[in-house]
Amino acid sequence: GKFIHKVNTVFYRRTGTDVVGAQVDAASRHASGEKNGCKSLHSLLVERQRQAEKSVLISCQSKTNEKKLLKYLSRHGDIKRHFFYESYGVYAVVEFANKDSVASLLHTVAVPCVSHESIVPFKSRLLSLRNSSLVISSNQSSQIQCLPQTPILMNEVIQRLSKEDTLDRQITSLTEFYQLTEENIRLRFLVCSLLKDIAAAYFPECTVKPFGSSVNGFGKLGCDLDMFLDLDSISGWTTELTKSGLLLEYQMKPANSERAVTQSILSVIGECLDQFGPGCVGVHKILNARCPLVRFSHQPSGFQCDLTANNRVAMKSTELLYVYGKLDPRVQSLVCTVRCWARAHGITSSISGAWITNFSLTIMVLFFLQKRNPPIIPTLDHLQDLAEELLCEFFEFYATFPFNRMSINIRKGQEQNKPEVSPLHIQNPFESSLNISQNVNTTQLKNFVTLCQESSWLLYQSKTMSPKGVAVDSTTTTWGIATLLLPSRVPGIKGHRKRREPASERIKSLLESLKYKTQQKKTKD
Ligand code: GTP
Ligand code: MG
């Protein structure tokens, strides 16, 4: 689309080298879904949605006999893939080869027979396998294997990273530990598809699309599921006048504004999820937010969900990040490492508030990559060294960035004078008058900068003395990226303590070293 072209021009203009030109060409081919198995976001969405529509979600018992269950289900048609996971019990995701098989299966599914309570008679593709001697396996060995849908614990991450012998491997492993798995992505699309079935009670032509980190390539296991209800197939549909000059139109209720329409749709769908939606709990309608949404928890998948409507800009931002992530694998690794580092230190949080959001943080990484000299690395020979250097440079870049005066602008790839007095100003790439980090307060920004300073110092040390570091226990010594994830030693950073203490001696010496480096850089320039 249009913005892919923009991405191209940004990189061409700033680099002007053939290698990068070729990279960008490849990336735009990727982005348009032409080659190398790397799809455009649109074709990826379409393919995943199709898979999801052919799938069912079944609550099972942990001792379920997998073979018997599959045999039982395959009476309705070939099963293409299946997997099990645990979330408040064991679940199976089963994808049939054909959509008809799902319909055939649903014809045989019974309505629960409850003696003490009543049920809402809403049928969906969320099913339960009832206890029967046939499906329970008798021996332990045939017990089903559940695939994890949450990340490994931070302590284990630190231990495992410390066992790697280069910083580059640490970065790659960290990305692998956290990135969404194939199964987790399938589950996310299946939840969207189940919600679509509910919303289709009102809007049969709707689709529910995931956006944000579930699909932009920067998702981490356990991240929320952002969705939007797409009604474009209804509102965007117009027809030309026929030869006779006659045209029939639907009569539709007028409303005060687009926002009012979005609010009333989300209000009704939210109510419907709350009252009828199997597995949807803790439904909150947050309709007065700048972007109205319905927040709830989808218990069978364990996902925290945000459902929005009429949210085309978010879809564009998602695609922008997706394309940037595809331009170069190091973009994804760097974003993942920085996100993980920020989360470990409470710079970002799972609760909304004055914290820097992952979205803002990702834009900050992209901006840094644009500002870097050269902007993205033209020589492909030293990938490993460069991947290491990028993280160090990222921390140095933001440790000394003039946040008080300047705004981050990834459209121009240049900092600009701040148009307003927010502590952190990052221009929204699609709505240039808006600041995507307006929520961030001075304390949070200071924490971020201080941590960048500390981490830059720690990495600098790791480079000179790897892989010996701090002893975590008798068997492992923490070093490199693992050290960055340990609690900060800077006073006032851990938790969200209000009291601020003066900078430690260590930080002072670090600042001096940074100042020295900046001076050196200026002299070189
Ligand atoms: P995590 O959920 O933290 O993993 O990252 P995320 O990228 O999904 O962020 P979040 O759930 O906060 O927001 C979802 C998506 O909404 C983002 O990826 C952006 O596309 C979009 N978004 C979030 N905040 C803003 C904002 O302030 N302005 C705009 N235009 N879009 C935003
Ligand atoms: Mg999200």
XYZ file of C-alpha atoms and ligand atoms in Angstrom:
558
model
C 0.000 0.000 0.000
C 0.832 3.670 0.158
C 2.855 3.588 3.331
C 5.068 0.739 2.131
C 6.189 3.141 -0.544
C 6.929 5.666 2.198
C 9.039 3.147 4.049
C 11.029 2.593 0.881
C 11.699 6.250 0.322
C 12.804 6.773 3.918
C 15.439 4.103 3.606
C 16.545 4.963 0.096
C 16.953 8.582 0.894
C 18.936 8.024 4.031
C 21.311 5.375 2.764
C 21.689 5.585 -0.953
C 23.605 2.318 -1.161
C 22.854 -0.574 -3.454
C 22.900 -3.162 -0.722
C 20.259 -1.390 1.250
C 18.316 -0.694 -1.912
C 18.280 -4.425 -2.590
C 17.225 -5.117 0.977
C 14.382 -2.674 0.734
C 13.291 -4.106 -2.587
C 13.252 -7.530 -1.029
C 11.331 -6.232 1.950
C 8.723 -4.572 -0.198
C 8.383 -7.752 -2.239
C 7.930 -9.542 1.064
C 5.460 -6.967 2.179
C 3.434 -7.353 -0.969
C 3.393 -11.102 -0.481
C 5.332 -12.025 -3.577
C 8.200 -14.202 -2.498
C 10.281 -16.146 -0.025
C 7.360 -17.321 2.066
C 7.218 -13.916 3.735
C 3.719 -12.590 3.320
C 2.129 -9.187 3.334
C 0.186 -8.547 6.504
C -3.024 -8.665 4.525
C -2.417 -12.096 3.014
C -1.182 -13.372 6.370
C -4.437 -12.214 7.995
C -6.552 -13.826 5.283
C -4.757 -17.164 5.536
C -4.858 -17.275 9.338
C -8.521 -16.304 9.384
C -9.308 -19.202 7.052
C -7.464 -21.643 9.295
C -9.331 -20.307 12.309
C -12.727 -20.716 10.681
C -12.018 -24.408 10.159
C -11.062 -24.877 13.812
C -12.812 -25.709 17.076
C -11.662 -25.260 20.667
C -12.382 -28.190 22.999
C -11.987 -28.332 26.759
C -10.642 -31.818 27.603
C -9.315 -33.669 30.593
C -5.596 -34.078 31.032
C -5.926 -37.847 30.749
C -7.831 -37.697 27.478
C -6.738 -40.336 25.001
C -5.500 -38.290 22.074
C -5.822 -41.040 19.478
C -9.407 -41.841 20.389
C -10.382 -38.192 20.444
C -8.914 -37.612 16.971
C -10.571 -40.729 15.626
C -13.902 -39.596 17.068
C -13.579 -36.137 15.501
C -12.301 -37.367 12.155
C -15.653 -38.992 11.477
C -16.587 -35.468 10.335
C -13.626 -35.053 7.991
C -9.841 -34.941 7.863
C -8.086 -33.158 10.664
C -5.321 -30.930 9.375
C -3.605 -30.006 12.647
C -4.223 -30.118 16.329
C -2.471 -29.269 19.585
C -3.179 -29.182 23.299
C -2.423 -26.478 25.872
C -3.325 -25.676 29.444
C -5.359 -22.687 30.656
C -7.742 -23.289 33.574
C -7.771 -26.911 32.402
C -6.608 -28.662 29.241
C -7.810 -27.494 25.817
C -7.416 -28.839 22.305
C -7.313 -26.685 19.164
C -8.444 -28.846 16.255
C -8.279 -27.592 12.664
C -10.206 -29.551 10.057
C -9.178 -29.624 6.414
C -12.631 -28.343 5.418
C -15.072 -25.933 6.946
C -17.947 -28.358 6.282
C -16.462 -30.735 8.854
C -17.001 -28.125 11.568
C -20.664 -27.804 10.587
C -21.032 -31.573 10.534
C -19.426 -31.864 13.992
C -21.619 -29.121 15.447
C -24.716 -31.036 14.314
C -23.758 -33.858 16.662
C -22.787 -31.711 19.656
C -25.154 -31.946 22.637
C -26.557 -29.076 24.679
C -25.385 -29.396 28.315
C -27.852 -30.908 30.687
C -27.680 -28.991 33.962
C -29.905 -29.806 36.876
C -29.287 -26.929 39.300
C -28.639 -23.913 37.141
C -29.865 -22.539 33.837
C -27.860 -21.946 30.701
C -27.823 -19.279 28.003
C -28.663 -21.218 24.832
C -25.901 -19.664 22.699
C -24.004 -22.206 20.580
C -20.405 -21.664 19.492
C -17.271 -23.523 18.443
C -16.102 -23.644 22.066
C -16.906 -27.197 23.187
C -16.371 -29.494 26.169
C -15.457 -33.139 26.004
C -17.497 -34.963 28.607
C -16.082 -37.655 30.821
C -16.390 -41.119 29.384
C -14.340 -44.224 29.961
C -13.687 -44.388 26.220
C -11.613 -41.244 26.083
C -9.664 -41.622 29.300
C -6.307 -43.187 28.696
C -5.377 -46.020 30.986
C -1.607 -45.683 30.930
C 0.464 -42.632 31.784
C 2.595 -42.776 28.651
C -0.223 -41.918 26.268
C -1.055 -38.774 28.255
C -1.306 -35.735 26.037
C 1.458 -33.155 25.627
C 0.506 -29.576 26.395
C 2.360 -26.809 24.550
C 3.206 -23.754 26.681
C 1.373 -20.516 25.880
C 3.168 -18.341 28.434
C 6.837 -17.316 28.510
C 9.426 -18.968 30.738
C 10.120 -17.174 34.006
C 12.614 -14.319 34.092
C 14.966 -16.157 36.484
C 15.170 -19.057 34.078
C 15.712 -16.681 31.152
C 18.629 -15.097 33.036
C 20.122 -18.509 33.832
C 19.784 -19.781 30.274
C 21.190 -16.582 28.721
C 24.201 -16.710 30.970
C 25.073 -20.093 29.557
C 25.394 -18.704 26.010
C 28.883 -17.657 24.999
C 28.309 -14.585 22.845
C 26.123 -11.509 23.224
C 24.705 -12.177 19.785
C 23.511 -15.662 20.795
C 22.009 -14.168 23.924
C 19.984 -11.721 21.839
C 18.822 -14.480 19.473
C 17.881 -16.784 22.362
C 16.014 -14.030 24.155
C 13.965 -13.386 21.010
C 13.263 -17.112 20.702
C 12.213 -17.509 24.355
C 9.654 -14.769 24.103
C 8.330 -14.653 20.559
C 4.834 -15.926 19.815
C 4.770 -19.556 18.781
C 2.930 -20.873 15.729
C 0.328 -22.416 18.047
C -0.118 -19.249 20.070
C -0.751 -17.286 16.874
C -3.325 -19.890 15.770
C -5.048 -19.604 19.130
C -5.172 -15.801 18.820
C -6.831 -16.033 15.412
C -9.223 -18.684 16.691
C -10.343 -16.394 19.530
C -10.959 -13.610 16.971
C -12.972 -16.039 14.888
C -15.056 -17.145 17.897
C -15.771 -13.495 18.697
C -16.710 -12.877 15.107
C -19.402 -15.546 15.453
C -20.847 -13.643 18.412
C -20.698 -10.238 16.695
C -22.199 -11.818 13.565
C -25.448 -12.183 15.472
C -25.815 -8.439 14.781
C -23.548 -7.944 11.795
C -23.382 -11.110 9.666
C -20.773 -9.601 7.294
C -18.355 -8.506 10.014
C -14.841 -9.800 10.620
C -12.797 -9.554 13.796
C -9.138 -8.885 13.051
C -6.206 -9.028 15.421
C -3.824 -6.049 15.403
C -0.952 -4.785 17.570
C 1.688 -7.148 18.863
C -0.336 -10.305 18.113
C 0.456 -9.744 14.425
C 3.089 -7.000 14.046
C 5.969 -9.432 14.607
C 6.943 -7.958 17.991
C 4.536 -9.960 20.161
C 5.729 -11.716 23.263
C 4.031 -14.809 24.706
C 1.463 -13.589 27.191
C 0.841 -10.227 25.454
C -2.720 -8.976 25.198
C -4.938 -9.678 22.191
C -5.955 -6.455 20.439
C -8.838 -6.907 18.016
C -11.002 -4.756 15.906
C -14.436 -5.352 14.611
C -14.280 -4.648 10.912
C -17.568 -3.560 9.362
C -16.021 -2.137 6.208
C -17.633 -4.825 4.104
C -20.945 -3.187 5.050
C -20.233 0.535 5.245
C -17.702 0.635 2.424
C -20.028 -1.008 -0.069
C -21.580 1.161 -2.761
C -22.921 0.349 -6.173
C -23.175 2.231 -9.408
C -26.420 3.394 -10.893
C -27.978 0.823 -13.199
C -28.797 1.619 -16.836
C -32.335 2.369 -15.834
C -31.034 5.043 -13.458
C -32.646 3.263 -10.538
C -30.896 2.261 -7.348
C -32.141 0.655 -4.178
C -30.525 1.614 -0.878
C -30.825 0.185 2.596
C -32.576 2.424 5.070
C -30.161 2.918 7.917
C -30.497 4.774 11.172
C -28.659 8.119 11.171
C -26.262 8.919 14.029
C -24.539 12.050 15.363
C -20.980 11.062 14.603
C -18.752 8.185 13.633
C -17.558 8.032 17.232
C -21.156 7.726 18.462
C -21.742 4.827 16.043
C -18.556 3.067 17.261
C -19.620 3.587 20.873
C -23.096 2.173 20.374
C -21.808 -0.854 18.408
C -19.213 -1.642 21.075
C -21.749 -1.116 23.819
C -24.105 -3.693 22.310
C -21.356 -6.188 21.438
C -19.859 -5.727 24.910
C -23.234 -6.456 26.476
C -23.612 -9.493 24.245
C -20.160 -10.844 25.209
C -20.945 -10.300 28.858
C -24.374 -11.932 28.770
C -23.994 -14.635 26.117
C -20.297 -15.078 25.247
C -19.023 -18.500 26.383
C -15.679 -18.077 28.152
C -15.780 -14.253 28.171
C -15.428 -12.912 31.720
C -14.751 -9.577 33.411
C -16.219 -7.568 30.541
C -15.641 -3.788 30.871
C -16.906 -1.284 28.378
C -14.493 1.644 28.160
C -16.447 3.736 25.704
C -15.256 7.234 26.608
C -11.584 6.534 25.913
C -9.992 8.281 22.909
C -10.289 4.924 21.224
C -13.458 3.284 22.674
C -13.006 -0.392 23.551
C -14.423 -3.416 25.329
C -11.897 -5.120 27.624
C -12.410 -8.670 28.838
C -10.690 -11.861 29.639
C -11.153 -14.878 27.387
C -10.800 -17.664 29.892
C -10.348 -20.721 27.626
C -7.349 -19.104 25.893
C -6.114 -17.109 28.877
C -5.909 -13.962 26.701
C -6.585 -10.480 28.008
C -8.607 -8.984 25.142
C -9.245 -5.430 23.918
C -11.939 -5.188 21.276
C -12.201 -1.935 19.309
C -14.161 -0.947 16.229
C -13.523 1.456 13.390
C -9.830 1.521 14.210
C -8.142 1.753 10.843
C -5.204 3.833 12.069
C -4.206 1.092 14.528
C -4.250 -1.411 11.695
C -1.978 0.896 9.698
C 0.435 1.283 12.619
C 0.450 -2.491 12.936
C 1.316 -2.880 9.288
C 4.010 -0.219 9.540
C 5.716 -2.085 12.394
C 5.243 -5.386 10.554
C 6.996 -4.062 7.454
C 9.831 -2.516 9.479
C 10.269 -5.819 11.297
C 10.537 -7.668 7.978
C 13.142 -5.297 6.554
C 15.846 -6.819 8.661
C 15.808 -9.601 11.279
C 17.845 -7.448 13.634
C 14.950 -5.027 13.958
C 12.894 -7.750 15.600
C 15.727 -8.898 17.864
C 16.530 -5.383 18.967
C 12.886 -4.507 19.646
C 12.399 -7.772 21.539
C 15.500 -7.238 23.700
C 14.637 -3.629 24.469
C 11.007 -4.539 25.281
C 12.173 -7.312 27.572
C 14.711 -5.076 29.299
C 12.067 -2.367 29.768
C 9.577 -4.838 31.251
C 12.168 -6.295 33.647
C 12.734 -2.804 35.067
C 9.132 -1.635 35.244
C 9.667 0.933 32.440
C 6.649 -0.688 30.757
C 3.774 -2.327 32.606
C 0.819 -4.574 31.865
C -1.467 -2.031 33.535
C -2.236 1.247 31.798
C -0.878 4.436 33.356
C 2.022 6.848 33.010
C 4.411 4.163 31.822
C 5.992 4.174 28.386
C 3.936 1.748 26.246
C 5.487 -1.017 24.176
C 4.190 0.774 21.094
C 6.059 3.985 22.029
C 9.152 1.999 22.882
C 9.068 0.247 19.508
C 8.772 3.586 17.688
C 11.745 4.810 19.726
C 13.798 1.816 18.545
C 12.791 2.478 14.922
C 13.672 6.135 15.272
C 17.061 5.195 16.672
C 17.615 2.841 13.689
C 16.758 5.665 11.315
C 19.079 8.096 13.046
C 21.954 5.670 13.242
C 24.886 6.357 10.985
C 24.540 4.483 8.605
C 20.764 4.258 9.136
C 20.379 0.542 8.570
C 23.486 -1.384 8.117
C 24.561 -1.569 4.469
C 27.172 -4.302 4.869
C 25.756 -7.702 5.605
C 29.151 -9.163 6.510
C 29.241 -8.283 10.168
C 25.727 -9.088 11.251
C 26.794 -10.553 14.559
C 29.004 -7.681 15.642
C 26.455 -5.178 14.529
C 23.586 -6.858 16.390
C 25.656 -6.472 19.557
C 26.620 -2.929 18.801
C 23.078 -1.878 18.039
C 21.882 -2.635 21.552
C 24.794 -0.732 23.101
C 24.239 2.177 20.777
C 20.503 2.136 21.430
C 21.124 2.656 25.140
C 23.710 5.365 24.487
C 21.398 7.087 22.021
C 18.543 7.446 24.514
C 20.848 7.998 27.507
C 21.822 11.290 25.893
C 18.737 12.177 23.837
C 17.506 15.764 24.435
C 14.005 14.696 25.557
C 13.407 18.117 27.148
C 13.514 19.918 23.807
C 12.995 17.379 21.091
C 10.209 15.230 19.685
C 10.724 11.838 18.028
C 9.445 11.745 14.474
C 9.732 8.537 12.452
C 8.043 10.079 9.442
C 10.987 12.424 8.957
C 13.560 10.242 10.711
C 14.655 13.438 12.496
C 14.048 14.858 15.918
C 12.029 18.051 15.829
C 11.276 20.818 18.284
C 8.558 19.717 20.672
C 5.216 21.256 19.733
C 3.927 20.918 23.338
C 5.238 20.376 26.841
C 4.908 16.635 27.446
C 7.912 14.937 29.088
C 8.119 12.441 26.204
C 6.919 13.477 22.759
C 6.615 10.885 19.968
C 4.674 12.033 16.950
C 1.926 9.646 15.851
C 3.069 8.559 12.364
C -0.447 8.663 10.932
C -2.004 11.538 12.876
C 0.810 14.042 13.099
C -0.880 16.377 15.573
C -1.027 13.627 18.213
C 1.575 12.443 20.709
C 1.503 8.669 21.186
C 3.247 8.949 24.557
C 1.156 11.690 26.105
C 0.489 9.431 29.096
C 4.156 9.312 30.133
C 5.143 11.436 33.166
C 8.529 12.919 34.089
C 9.362 10.202 36.623
C 8.804 7.409 34.119
C 10.896 9.138 31.476
C 13.707 9.738 34.002
C 13.638 6.057 34.974
C 13.960 5.129 31.320
C 16.911 7.455 30.724
C 18.694 6.374 33.909
C 18.270 2.711 32.988
C 19.588 3.387 29.484
C 22.669 4.943 31.090
C 23.154 2.038 33.457
C 22.560 -0.606 30.785
C 24.908 1.047 28.347
C 27.568 0.871 31.038
C 26.788 -2.771 31.859
C 27.002 -3.764 28.220
C 30.222 -1.890 27.787
C 31.615 -3.888 30.715
C 30.258 -7.162 29.303
C 32.054 -6.525 26.034
C 35.376 -6.135 27.746
C 35.025 -9.039 30.165
C 32.578 -11.554 28.629
C 31.407 -14.102 29.510
C 32.406 -13.702 33.165
C 29.942 -11.760 35.225
C 28.061 -11.742 38.474
C 27.521 -15.080 40.248
C 23.773 -15.921 40.409
C 24.284 -19.225 42.155
C 27.002 -21.803 42.475
C 26.640 -22.985 38.861
C 25.871 -19.883 36.774
C 27.409 -16.455 36.457
C 25.226 -13.781 34.914
C 26.741 -11.841 32.070
C 25.788 -9.757 29.041
C 22.074 -9.376 28.292
C 21.263 -11.482 31.373
C 22.870 -8.812 33.580
C 20.650 -6.202 31.954
C 17.581 -8.085 33.142
C 18.638 -8.271 36.795
C 17.069 -5.661 39.116
C 18.683 -2.279 38.629
C 21.258 -1.090 41.120
C 20.302 2.507 40.575
C 18.534 3.831 43.683
C 14.840 4.621 43.196
C 14.350 2.520 40.032
C 12.975 -0.766 41.316
C 9.225 -0.804 41.839
C 7.623 2.580 41.436
C 9.096 4.278 44.457
C 8.189 7.943 44.771
C 11.275 9.001 46.732
C 14.167 9.961 44.520
C 17.691 9.663 45.772
C 20.777 11.386 44.395
C 22.614 9.603 41.585
C 25.151 7.077 42.750
C 28.834 7.417 42.219
C 28.647 4.694 39.591
C 26.133 6.599 37.556
C 28.198 9.755 37.834
C 31.241 8.023 36.393
C 29.059 6.480 33.721
C 27.675 9.890 32.760
C 31.171 11.194 32.497
C 32.130 8.321 30.221
C 29.091 9.032 28.044
C 29.930 12.738 27.908
C 33.428 11.837 26.872
C 32.102 9.551 24.135
C 29.714 12.241 22.855
C 32.577 14.742 22.704
C 34.687 12.243 20.838
C 31.864 11.678 18.382
C 31.474 15.442 17.836
C 35.186 15.827 17.214
C 35.039 12.989 14.687
C 32.051 14.571 12.885
P 1.789 -5.084 23.740
O 0.333 -5.335 23.809
O 2.266 -4.273 24.894
O 2.598 -6.292 23.499
O 2.100 -4.161 22.454
P 1.079 -3.596 21.362
O 1.902 -3.102 20.224
O 0.019 -4.590 21.068
O 0.484 -2.335 22.110
P -0.983 -2.033 22.651
O -1.687 -3.295 23.024
O -0.820 -0.991 23.700
O -1.681 -1.342 21.426
C -2.076 -2.091 20.308
C -1.831 -1.340 19.034
O -2.605 -0.153 19.031
C -0.388 -0.867 18.806
O 0.435 -1.850 18.230
C -0.604 0.286 17.860
O -0.820 -0.195 16.550
C -1.907 0.871 18.363
N -1.651 1.957 19.334
C -1.376 1.867 20.641
N -1.226 3.059 21.195
C -1.413 3.954 20.220
C -1.413 5.386 20.157
O -1.192 6.098 21.125
N -1.695 5.919 18.929
C -1.938 5.157 17.846
N -2.172 5.723 16.684
N -1.954 3.827 17.880
C -1.695 3.230 19.033
Mg -1.282 -5.303 22.547
